[in-house]
Short mmCIF file of C-alpha atoms in Angstrom, two decimals:
data_model
loop_
_atom_site.label_atom_id
_atom_site.label_comp_id
_atom_site.label_asym_id
_atom_site.label_seq_id
_atom_site.Cartn_x
_atom_site.Cartn_y
_atom_site.Cartn_z
CA MET A 1023 -0.17 -0.10 -0.09
CA THR A 1024 1.56 3.27 -0.98
CA LYS A 1025 1.99 5.51 1.91
CA LEU A 1026 0.18 8.98 1.69
CA LEU A 1027 1.00 10.11 5.29
CA ARG A 1028 0.36 13.26 6.99
CA GLY A 1029 1.74 14.47 10.36
CA ILE A 1030 -0.15 15.23 13.59
CA SER A 1031 -2.08 18.39 13.67
CA LEU A 1032 -0.43 20.54 16.48
CA PRO A 1033 -2.99 23.03 16.43
CA LEU A 1034 -5.54 20.45 17.09
CA VAL A 1035 -3.54 19.00 20.02
CA LEU A 1036 -3.04 22.20 21.62
CA ALA A 1037 -6.90 23.17 21.16
CA VAL A 1038 -7.88 19.47 22.63
CA LEU A 1039 -5.35 20.27 25.41
CA VAL A 1040 -7.03 23.43 26.60
CA VAL A 1041 -10.66 21.89 26.37
CA LEU A 1042 -9.71 18.90 28.47
CA LEU A 1043 -7.10 20.10 30.76
CA ALA A 1044 -9.08 19.16 33.72
CA ALA A 1045 -10.06 15.72 32.12
CA CYS A 1046 -8.70 12.64 33.82
CA GLY A 1047 -9.27 9.40 32.19
CA GLY A 1048 -8.12 5.77 32.85
CA ASN A 1049 -5.70 4.08 30.88
CA ASP A 1050 -8.25 1.87 29.06
CA GLY A 1051 -7.38 3.33 25.56
CA GLY A 1052 -10.81 4.82 24.92
CA SER A 1053 -13.76 2.81 23.58
CA ALA A 1054 -13.57 -0.13 21.56
CA ASN A 1055 -13.44 0.08 17.52
CA ALA A 1056 -13.64 -2.32 14.56
CA GLY A 1057 -10.55 -4.75 14.42
CA THR A 1058 -10.40 -5.14 18.36
CA ASP A 1059 -9.12 -8.24 19.61
CA THR A 1060 -8.92 -9.33 23.22
CA ILE A 1061 -6.26 -11.88 24.52
CA ALA A 1062 -4.61 -13.34 27.24
CA ASN A 1063 -0.88 -13.23 27.88
CA ALA A 1064 2.27 -15.34 26.22
CA GLY A 1065 5.91 -15.88 26.54
CA SER A 1066 8.51 -13.97 24.94
CA GLU A 1067 11.98 -14.41 23.63
CA THR A 1068 15.07 -11.94 23.21
CA ALA A 1069 15.04 -10.25 20.01
CA GLY A 1070 18.34 -11.77 19.43
CA GLN A 1071 17.91 -15.44 20.56
CA LYS A 1072 15.16 -17.09 18.84
CA GLY A 1073 13.36 -19.88 21.11
CA SER A 1074 14.49 -18.10 24.28
CA ASN A 1075 12.13 -17.11 27.22
CA THR A 1076 15.09 -14.99 28.85
CA GLY A 1077 14.29 -11.45 29.56
CA VAL A 1078 11.31 -11.29 31.52
CA ALA A 1079 10.28 -12.80 34.57
CA SER A 1080 9.24 -16.97 34.12
CA THR A 1081 6.04 -16.35 36.07
CA ALA A 1082 3.54 -13.45 35.63
CA GLY A 1083 1.71 -13.86 39.10
CA ASP A 1084 -2.30 -13.49 39.29
CA GLU A 1085 -2.73 -9.89 38.55
CA LYS A 1086 -5.33 -9.25 35.78
CA PHE A 1087 -4.40 -6.29 33.64
CA THR A 1088 -5.48 -5.15 30.17
CA LEU A 1089 -2.93 -3.61 27.59
CA THR A 1090 -4.51 -1.45 24.90
CA LEU A 1091 -2.71 -1.09 21.32
CA TRP A 1092 -4.03 1.32 18.68
CA THR A 1093 -2.97 0.77 15.21
CA ILE A 1094 -4.34 1.35 11.62
CA SER A 1095 -7.16 -0.82 10.84
CA ASP A 1096 -5.27 -2.78 8.27
CA ASN A 1097 -2.87 -4.01 10.87
CA ALA A 1098 -5.48 -4.71 13.54
CA ASP A 1099 -6.91 -8.06 12.38
CA PRO A 1100 -4.76 -11.26 13.52
CA MET A 1101 -6.30 -13.33 10.96
CA THR A 1102 -4.58 -11.06 8.16
CA ASN A 1103 -1.47 -9.64 10.71
CA ARG A 1104 0.04 -12.78 11.25
CA ALA A 1105 2.85 -11.12 13.38
CA LEU A 1106 0.27 -9.77 15.61
CA ALA A 1107 -1.49 -13.34 15.80
CA LYS A 1108 1.96 -14.84 16.69
CA ALA A 1109 3.03 -12.41 19.08
CA ILE A 1110 -0.34 -12.90 20.90
CA GLU A 1111 0.16 -16.50 21.01
CA MET A 1112 3.51 -16.07 22.47
CA PHE A 1113 2.34 -13.39 25.04
CA LYS A 1114 -0.44 -15.63 26.28
CA GLU A 1115 2.14 -18.07 27.39
CA GLN A 1116 3.70 -15.65 29.57
CA TYR A 1117 0.85 -13.67 31.11
CA PRO A 1118 -2.30 -15.73 31.41
CA LYS A 1119 -4.13 -13.35 33.52
CA GLY A 1120 -3.49 -10.35 31.17
CA GLU A 1121 -5.64 -9.15 28.26
CA ILE A 1122 -4.52 -7.13 25.26
CA LYS A 1123 -7.03 -4.97 23.32
CA VAL A 1124 -6.00 -4.49 19.74
CA GLU A 1125 -7.85 -1.52 18.08
CA GLY A 1126 -8.06 -0.63 14.51
CA LYS A 1127 -8.32 3.29 13.96
CA GLY A 1128 -8.70 3.58 10.19
CA ARG A 1129 -6.13 5.34 8.04
CA PRO A 1130 -3.05 6.66 9.74
CA GLU A 1131 -4.36 10.39 9.60
CA GLN A 1132 -7.74 9.07 11.39
CA LEU A 1133 -5.54 7.04 14.15
CA TYR A 1134 -3.51 10.37 14.74
CA ASP A 1135 -6.61 12.31 15.27
CA GLN A 1136 -8.03 10.08 17.67
CA LEU A 1137 -4.36 9.83 19.35
CA ASN A 1138 -4.38 13.55 19.70
CA ILE A 1139 -7.65 13.51 21.70
CA ALA A 1140 -6.69 10.54 23.98
CA VAL A 1141 -3.05 11.82 24.80
CA SER A 1142 -4.59 15.43 25.56
CA ALA A 1143 -7.15 13.82 27.94
CA GLY A 1144 -4.81 11.64 29.49
CA ASN A 1145 -6.52 8.59 28.00
CA ALA A 1146 -3.66 7.04 25.68
CA PRO A 1147 -3.49 3.73 24.91
CA ASP A 1148 -0.51 1.48 26.51
CA LEU A 1149 0.97 1.01 22.86
CA PHE A 1150 0.08 2.56 19.62
CA TRP A 1151 1.60 2.49 16.15
CA SER A 1152 2.66 5.60 14.15
CA ASN A 1153 5.51 6.47 11.62
CA VAL A 1154 9.06 7.13 12.89
CA GLY A 1155 8.96 10.89 12.37
CA GLN A 1156 8.52 14.37 13.52
CA ASN A 1157 4.59 13.47 13.92
CA VAL A 1158 5.38 11.94 17.45
CA SER A 1159 7.86 14.87 18.48
CA PHE A 1160 5.13 17.05 20.34
CA TYR A 1161 4.44 13.81 22.51
CA ILE A 1162 7.93 13.15 23.27
CA LYS A 1163 8.90 16.74 24.02
CA ASN A 1164 5.67 16.68 26.62
CA GLY A 1165 6.75 13.45 28.18
CA LYS A 1166 3.88 11.45 26.93
CA VAL A 1167 6.13 8.72 25.26
CA GLU A 1168 8.20 6.40 27.07
CA SER A 1169 11.93 5.76 26.24
CA LEU A 1170 12.61 2.31 24.88
CA ASP A 1171 16.37 2.33 25.74
CA SER A 1172 16.40 0.19 28.69
CA TYR A 1173 14.02 -2.29 27.12
CA ALA A 1174 16.32 -2.36 24.05
CA GLN A 1175 19.46 -3.24 26.35
CA GLN A 1176 17.39 -5.91 28.29
CA PHE A 1177 15.89 -7.69 25.19
CA GLY A 1178 18.78 -7.29 22.71
CA TRP A 1179 16.78 -5.24 20.23
CA TYR A 1180 19.84 -2.81 19.48
CA ASP A 1181 21.20 -5.93 17.85
CA ALA A 1182 17.98 -6.91 16.07
CA TYR A 1183 17.47 -3.93 13.78
CA PRO A 1184 19.60 -2.17 11.25
CA GLN A 1185 21.87 0.47 13.06
CA SER A 1186 20.78 3.17 10.51
CA ALA A 1187 17.19 2.77 12.07
CA ILE A 1188 18.51 3.01 15.66
CA ASP A 1189 20.99 5.96 14.79
CA TYR A 1190 18.07 7.75 12.95
CA GLN A 1191 15.75 7.86 16.40
CA LYS A 1192 18.56 8.90 18.27
CA LYS A 1193 19.65 11.75 16.00
CA PHE A 1194 16.11 13.04 15.11
CA LEU A 1195 13.98 12.21 18.05
CA GLY A 1196 16.45 12.16 20.78
CA ASP A 1197 16.24 8.58 22.27
CA PHE A 1198 15.16 5.34 21.03
CA TYR A 1199 11.19 5.56 21.13
CA ALA A 1200 9.55 3.22 18.69
CA LEU A 1201 10.27 -0.50 18.16
CA PRO A 1202 10.74 -0.80 14.42
CA SER A 1203 8.00 -2.60 12.45
CA ASN A 1204 8.32 -1.82 8.40
CA TYR A 1205 11.44 0.06 7.01
CA ASN A 1206 10.77 1.27 3.54
CA ALA A 1207 13.54 2.15 1.09
CA MET A 1208 12.83 5.11 -1.37
CA GLY A 1209 14.24 5.16 -4.90
CA ILE A 1210 13.26 4.73 -8.66
CA TRP A 1211 11.56 1.75 -9.89
CA TYR A 1212 11.96 1.02 -13.78
CA LYS A 1213 10.67 -1.32 -16.42
CA LYS A 1214 13.52 -3.29 -17.49
CA ASP A 1215 12.13 -4.28 -20.93
CA LEU A 1216 12.05 -0.64 -21.73
CA PHE A 1217 15.62 -0.09 -20.41
CA GLU A 1218 16.83 -2.84 -22.60
CA LYS A 1219 14.90 -1.81 -25.66
CA TYR A 1220 16.53 1.42 -25.71
CA ASN A 1221 19.83 0.47 -24.54
CA ILE A 1222 19.73 2.66 -21.08
CA ALA A 1223 22.25 1.40 -18.40
CA ILE A 1224 21.22 1.89 -14.82
CA PRO A 1225 21.94 5.55 -14.13
CA GLN A 1226 25.03 6.33 -11.89
CA THR A 1227 24.81 10.05 -11.67
CA TYR A 1228 22.10 12.54 -11.70
CA GLU A 1229 23.53 13.58 -15.46
CA ASP A 1230 22.97 9.89 -16.22
CA LEU A 1231 19.48 9.89 -15.01
CA LEU A 1232 18.46 12.93 -17.04
CA LYS A 1233 19.84 11.45 -19.98
CA ALA A 1234 17.88 8.38 -19.71
CA ALA A 1235 14.72 10.40 -19.42
CA ASP A 1236 15.67 12.32 -22.40
CA LYS A 1237 16.10 9.14 -24.67
CA LEU A 1238 13.05 7.58 -23.39
CA LYS A 1239 11.06 11.00 -24.02
CA GLN A 1240 12.58 10.97 -27.64
CA ASN A 1241 11.13 7.75 -28.06
CA ASN A 1242 7.67 8.42 -27.24
CA VAL A 1243 7.90 6.88 -23.70
CA ILE A 1244 6.96 8.76 -20.56
CA PRO A 1245 10.33 9.06 -18.52
CA MET A 1246 8.58 9.28 -15.17
CA VAL A 1247 4.98 8.97 -14.04
CA MET A 1248 3.88 11.49 -11.05
CA ALA A 1249 1.24 11.09 -8.87
CA GLY A 1250 1.18 14.84 -8.48
CA LYS A 1251 -2.51 15.22 -6.90
CA TRP A 1252 -0.56 14.02 -3.76
CA PRO A 1253 2.11 16.39 -2.80
CA ALA A 1254 3.60 13.82 -0.71
CA ILE A 1255 4.57 11.62 -3.79
CA VAL A 1256 6.11 14.67 -5.75
CA THR A 1257 8.12 15.34 -2.20
CA ARG A 1258 9.92 12.15 -2.97
CA LEU A 1259 11.63 13.10 -5.96
CA PHE A 1260 12.39 16.32 -4.08
CA ASP A 1261 13.94 14.45 -1.15
CA GLY A 1262 16.79 12.79 -3.46
CA ILE A 1263 17.34 16.18 -5.20
CA LEU A 1264 17.53 17.83 -2.02
CA GLU A 1265 20.16 15.39 -0.55
CA MET A 1266 21.92 15.65 -3.80
CA GLU A 1267 22.27 19.46 -3.39
CA THR A 1268 22.78 19.92 0.37
CA GLY A 1269 24.98 16.97 1.09
CA ALA A 1270 24.47 14.84 4.25
CA GLU A 1271 25.46 17.15 6.75
CA LEU A 1272 23.40 20.41 5.65
CA HIS A 1273 20.30 18.08 4.94
CA ASP A 1274 20.41 16.72 8.47
CA ASN A 1275 20.66 20.15 9.89
CA LEU A 1276 17.80 21.45 7.91
CA LEU A 1277 15.78 18.32 9.66
CA LEU A 1278 16.92 19.15 12.73
CA GLY A 1279 16.21 22.88 12.81
CA THR A 1280 19.95 23.95 12.90
CA ALA A 1281 20.17 25.24 9.28
CA ARG A 1282 17.84 27.49 7.58
CA PHE A 1283 15.39 26.80 4.51
CA ASN A 1284 16.59 29.67 2.64
CA ASP A 1285 19.98 28.43 2.13
CA PRO A 1286 21.22 28.41 -1.72
CA ALA A 1287 21.02 24.62 -1.70
CA VAL A 1288 17.40 24.30 -1.00
CA VAL A 1289 16.61 27.03 -3.74
CA GLU A 1290 18.81 24.83 -6.23
CA ALA A 1291 16.90 22.05 -5.22
CA PHE A 1292 13.35 23.69 -6.07
CA ARG A 1293 14.99 24.83 -9.37
CA LYS A 1294 16.03 21.37 -10.51
CA LEU A 1295 12.63 19.81 -9.65
CA LYS A 1296 11.10 22.63 -11.98
CA GLU A 1297 13.53 22.88 -14.73
CA ASP A 1298 14.94 19.38 -14.99
CA TRP A 1299 11.44 17.49 -14.55
CA VAL A 1300 8.55 19.65 -15.55
CA ASP A 1301 9.87 22.16 -17.96
CA LYS A 1302 11.47 19.32 -19.70
CA LYS A 1303 8.22 17.44 -19.42
CA TYR A 1304 9.69 14.29 -18.16
CA PHE A 1305 6.32 13.66 -16.28
CA GLN A 1306 3.12 12.56 -17.95
CA PRO A 1307 0.48 15.29 -19.14
CA GLY A 1308 -1.80 16.27 -16.43
CA TYR A 1309 0.29 14.96 -13.68
CA LEU A 1310 -0.84 17.50 -10.90
CA SER A 1311 -4.30 16.17 -10.94
CA ASN A 1312 -3.38 12.27 -11.60
CA GLU A 1313 -3.89 9.81 -8.65
CA GLU A 1314 -1.86 6.31 -8.47
CA ALA A 1315 -4.70 4.35 -10.34
CA GLN A 1316 -3.73 6.35 -13.64
CA THR A 1317 -0.20 6.45 -13.17
CA ASN A 1318 -0.10 2.61 -12.60
CA ASN A 1319 -1.91 2.21 -15.77
CA LEU A 1320 0.64 3.95 -17.66
CA TRP A 1321 3.64 2.23 -15.76
CA TYR A 1322 1.95 -1.28 -15.94
CA SER A 1323 1.14 -0.91 -19.80
CA SER A 1324 4.83 0.14 -20.49
CA LYS A 1325 3.79 3.67 -21.63
CA ALA A 1326 6.12 5.09 -18.87
CA ALA A 1327 9.54 3.84 -17.87
CA MET A 1328 9.95 4.86 -14.18
CA TRP A 1329 8.17 5.61 -10.89
CA TYR A 1330 9.70 7.22 -7.89
CA SER A 1331 8.27 5.22 -5.12
CA GLY A 1332 9.19 3.06 -2.16
CA SER A 1333 9.78 -0.83 -1.19
CA TRP A 1334 6.12 -1.48 -0.80
CA GLU A 1335 5.87 -1.40 -4.45
CA PHE A 1336 6.49 -4.93 -4.30
CA GLY A 1337 2.98 -5.75 -2.77
CA ASN A 1338 1.30 -3.45 -5.25
CA LEU A 1339 2.76 -5.02 -8.32
CA ARG A 1340 1.66 -8.67 -6.94
CA ASN A 1341 -1.61 -7.45 -6.05
CA ASN A 1342 -1.85 -6.14 -9.78
CA LYS A 1343 -0.52 -9.45 -11.27
CA GLN A 1344 2.60 -7.74 -12.80
CA ASP A 1345 5.69 -9.78 -13.61
CA LEU A 1346 8.08 -9.11 -10.88
CA GLU A 1347 11.02 -9.73 -12.60
CA ASN A 1348 10.25 -7.27 -15.18
CA TYR A 1349 10.61 -4.52 -12.69
CA GLY A 1350 13.82 -3.02 -11.16
CA PHE A 1351 15.13 -0.62 -8.47
CA PHE A 1352 17.86 1.71 -8.23
CA PRO A 1353 18.59 4.30 -5.52
CA PHE A 1354 18.36 7.97 -6.58
CA PRO A 1355 22.08 8.98 -7.57
CA THR A 1356 22.76 11.76 -5.10
CA GLY A 1357 26.40 11.29 -5.58
CA VAL A 1358 26.71 11.69 -1.62
CA SER A 1359 29.44 9.56 -0.29
CA PRO A 1360 28.81 7.70 1.63
CA TYR A 1361 25.66 6.98 0.27
CA ARG A 1362 22.58 7.53 2.40
CA ILE A 1363 19.37 5.72 1.46
CA VAL A 1364 16.18 7.96 1.59
CA ALA A 1365 13.91 5.84 3.83
CA PHE A 1366 11.17 6.03 6.41
CA GLY A 1367 10.08 3.50 9.04
CA ASP A 1368 6.96 2.75 11.14
CA GLY A 1369 6.78 1.28 14.59
CA TYR A 1370 5.24 0.61 17.87
CA TYR A 1371 5.36 3.48 20.81
CA MET A 1372 4.79 2.88 24.53
CA SER A 1373 2.74 5.76 26.50
CA SER A 1374 4.36 6.97 29.50
CA ASP A 1375 1.22 6.90 31.19
CA SER A 1376 0.86 2.98 30.86
CA LYS A 1377 0.31 1.39 34.16
CA HIS A 1378 1.83 -1.91 32.82
CA LYS A 1379 5.17 -0.89 31.37
CA ASP A 1380 7.06 -4.09 31.64
CA GLU A 1381 4.17 -6.26 30.36
CA ALA A 1382 3.86 -3.68 27.41
CA ALA A 1383 7.52 -4.14 26.51
CA ALA A 1384 7.15 -7.96 27.07
CA PHE A 1385 4.48 -7.69 24.42
CA LEU A 1386 6.78 -5.73 22.04
CA ASN A 1387 9.52 -7.98 22.46
CA ALA A 1388 6.96 -10.82 21.37
CA MET A 1389 6.25 -8.85 18.33
CA SER A 1390 9.99 -8.37 17.63
CA SER A 1391 10.71 -11.99 17.70
CA LEU A 1392 11.86 -13.68 14.44
CA ASP A 1393 8.88 -16.29 15.09
CA ALA A 1394 6.48 -13.31 14.85
CA GLN A 1395 8.19 -11.36 11.98
CA GLN A 1396 8.50 -14.36 9.77
CA ALA A 1397 5.04 -15.41 10.53
CA ILE A 1398 3.68 -12.43 8.62
CA LEU A 1399 5.33 -13.75 5.28
CA GLU A 1400 2.74 -16.31 5.09
CA THR A 1401 0.15 -13.60 4.15
CA ASN A 1402 2.36 -10.88 2.88
CA PRO A 1403 5.39 -12.54 1.33
CA GLU A 1404 6.83 -9.00 0.32
CA SER A 1405 6.62 -7.78 3.86
CA SER A 1406 9.37 -4.88 4.53
CA SER A 1407 10.03 -6.11 8.11
CA ALA A 1408 12.69 -4.06 9.78
CA ARG A 1409 13.88 -7.00 11.90
CA ILE A 1410 17.10 -8.35 10.99
CA GLY A 1411 16.96 -11.96 9.68
CA ALA A 1412 13.14 -11.61 9.28
CA ILE A 1413 13.20 -11.87 5.26
CA ASP A 1414 14.24 -15.27 4.05
CA LEU A 1415 16.69 -13.92 1.24
CA ASN A 1416 16.46 -17.63 -0.41
CA LYS A 1417 12.67 -16.86 -1.20
CA VAL A 1418 12.89 -13.37 -2.78
CA ASN A 1419 13.98 -12.11 -6.13
CA GLU A 1420 17.31 -9.98 -6.77
CA THR A 1421 15.51 -6.65 -6.63
CA LYS A 1422 14.03 -7.53 -3.25
CA LYS A 1423 17.79 -8.66 -2.05
CA GLN A 1424 18.84 -5.50 -3.28
CA ILE A 1425 16.62 -3.26 -1.10
CA VAL A 1426 17.21 -5.20 2.16
CA ASP A 1427 20.80 -5.00 1.45
CA LEU A 1428 20.47 -1.00 0.92
CA LEU A 1429 18.23 -0.81 4.11
CA GLN A 1430 20.38 -3.22 6.52
CA ASN A 1431 23.82 -2.24 5.42
CA SER A 1432 23.71 1.50 4.10
CA GLY A 1433 24.99 2.56 7.68
CA SER A 1434 22.82 5.35 7.35
CA TYR A 1435 19.69 6.75 5.84
CA VAL A 1436 17.87 10.41 5.68
CA PRO A 1437 14.10 10.36 6.52
CA THR A 1438 11.75 11.97 3.73
CA ASN A 1439 11.08 15.61 4.31
CA GLU A 1440 7.39 14.68 5.27
CA MET A 1441 8.71 12.82 8.21
CA GLY A 1442 11.50 14.73 9.13
CA THR A 1443 10.10 18.14 9.54
CA GLU A 1444 7.17 18.82 12.00
CA PRO A 1445 3.71 18.65 10.55
CA ARG A 1446 2.69 22.31 10.14
CA LEU A 1447 6.00 23.07 8.10
CA THR A 1448 5.62 19.99 5.89
CA ASP A 1449 2.28 21.12 4.89
CA VAL A 1450 3.92 24.52 3.86
CA LEU A 1451 6.48 22.54 1.84
CA PHE A 1452 3.86 20.84 0.21
CA ASP A 1453 1.98 24.30 -0.64
CA VAL A 1454 5.20 25.96 -2.02
CA GLN A 1455 6.53 22.77 -4.03
CA THR A 1456 3.17 22.88 -5.67
CA ARG A 1457 3.30 26.34 -6.56
CA VAL A 1458 6.84 26.12 -7.67
CA LEU A 1459 5.82 23.53 -10.00
CA THR A 1460 2.95 25.68 -11.64
CA GLY A 1461 5.08 28.67 -12.07
CA GLU A 1462 3.42 30.80 -9.43
CA LEU A 1463 6.50 30.85 -7.07
CA GLN A 1464 9.89 31.26 -7.77
CA PRO A 1465 12.28 28.73 -6.12
CA GLU A 1466 13.78 31.58 -4.10
CA GLU A 1467 10.31 32.80 -3.02
CA ALA A 1468 9.61 28.99 -1.92
CA ALA A 1469 12.53 28.77 0.27
CA ASP A 1470 12.11 32.09 1.75
CA ILE A 1471 8.27 31.09 2.52
CA LEU A 1472 9.67 27.88 4.25
CA ASP A 1473 12.07 29.78 6.32
CA LYS A 1474 9.77 32.34 7.45
CA LYS A 1475 7.26 29.68 8.53
CA ALA A 1476 9.87 27.76 10.24
CA GLU A 1477 10.97 30.87 12.11
CA GLU A 1478 7.22 31.44 13.20
CA PHE A 1479 6.87 27.79 14.23
CA GLY A 1480 9.63 27.99 16.43
CA TRP A 1481 11.48 25.16 14.25
CA TYR A 1482 15.01 26.68 14.51
CA LYS A 1483 17.10 25.68 17.45
#
């Protein structure tokens, strides 16, 4: 499923906080919703040692308790989310007196809206799913999210996940707050038959990429489809161009609030997005009004050659009965050394108000186990599990192996700007980006607007 993810609305949080300041709710996670599953407890294993029950007490006592987990509805059903089902089974063995209530809260933005209200009312669930990015920064700054550092050391999680995913959290969130779930690489998907037909080599530089686009256009093939109705999708290409123009240090500083958005490198990134892709007509006509259903039709039918997207495209290709062997992937050629993959992940967070933190950590440990993470492959063979060793490389094609290698061995990654900036600032980015593409704003004006809004929002440190 393609991720069109928006951050948490800070004004909504503040408004609700005022209205509900006196509210004091129990930690029952709110009313039940569709996708709720109540369970008893199960055993756990250390994340790094399959089949072990070490890391938690061997007996759980007679106390009855309930843990509430909020997630998106697509992940809330143990019948289809086999990782969840396996974790539930394991958890039952450890805590026979416990219950876990899994509640599906709709799409990510719907979950975030309900989470805003619950956190502000002091009624947050024990555990919740979210993307790993600035959409949770307000909660973290206000002490509403529990650090998982001590549990990571206890259960061996630091050895179970890519160092790049751990370093990212500590750099941009300040600590290890989310047990990683999925880990998605961003880059350029391409049709192998079209590249072969027109004798196009995999681009190694940005100049190579533009030459490939030009050759495709000359042969009446759309170089790159773009579902421009959704600014977040256009921003993926901007992410790669920005990393290329800024380099690693400046790009990180922009996302840390220690560099200003009116920097000449940001201006140049906007300019390249407009002049190199829109002005040269490397996108399909009417791209700003197109959705993915339209772009997929062009891509699948070989009327278009490339598509800037993420590792979840494996599932889309399979669901649309495409020949996976005809689709390849290459990282956006930023020229930055050492190379950093543009990526983002999602994961599970613990509320600092939970009354059962150790039990919640034990459930997370069950979720992180190889048994649980490999179980999801039964129904989702193209899983992008972040857990090292979860994906059997003997059962996936070469493109999947390539992406897993990039995610687990690149050493570092830079988040998408959508995840790396606070939600209000992301909305401004989406707005000015679209206005640059339509010619309403010059690149310098777009960067200045971003800079002024970042100042207004208190983004700069």
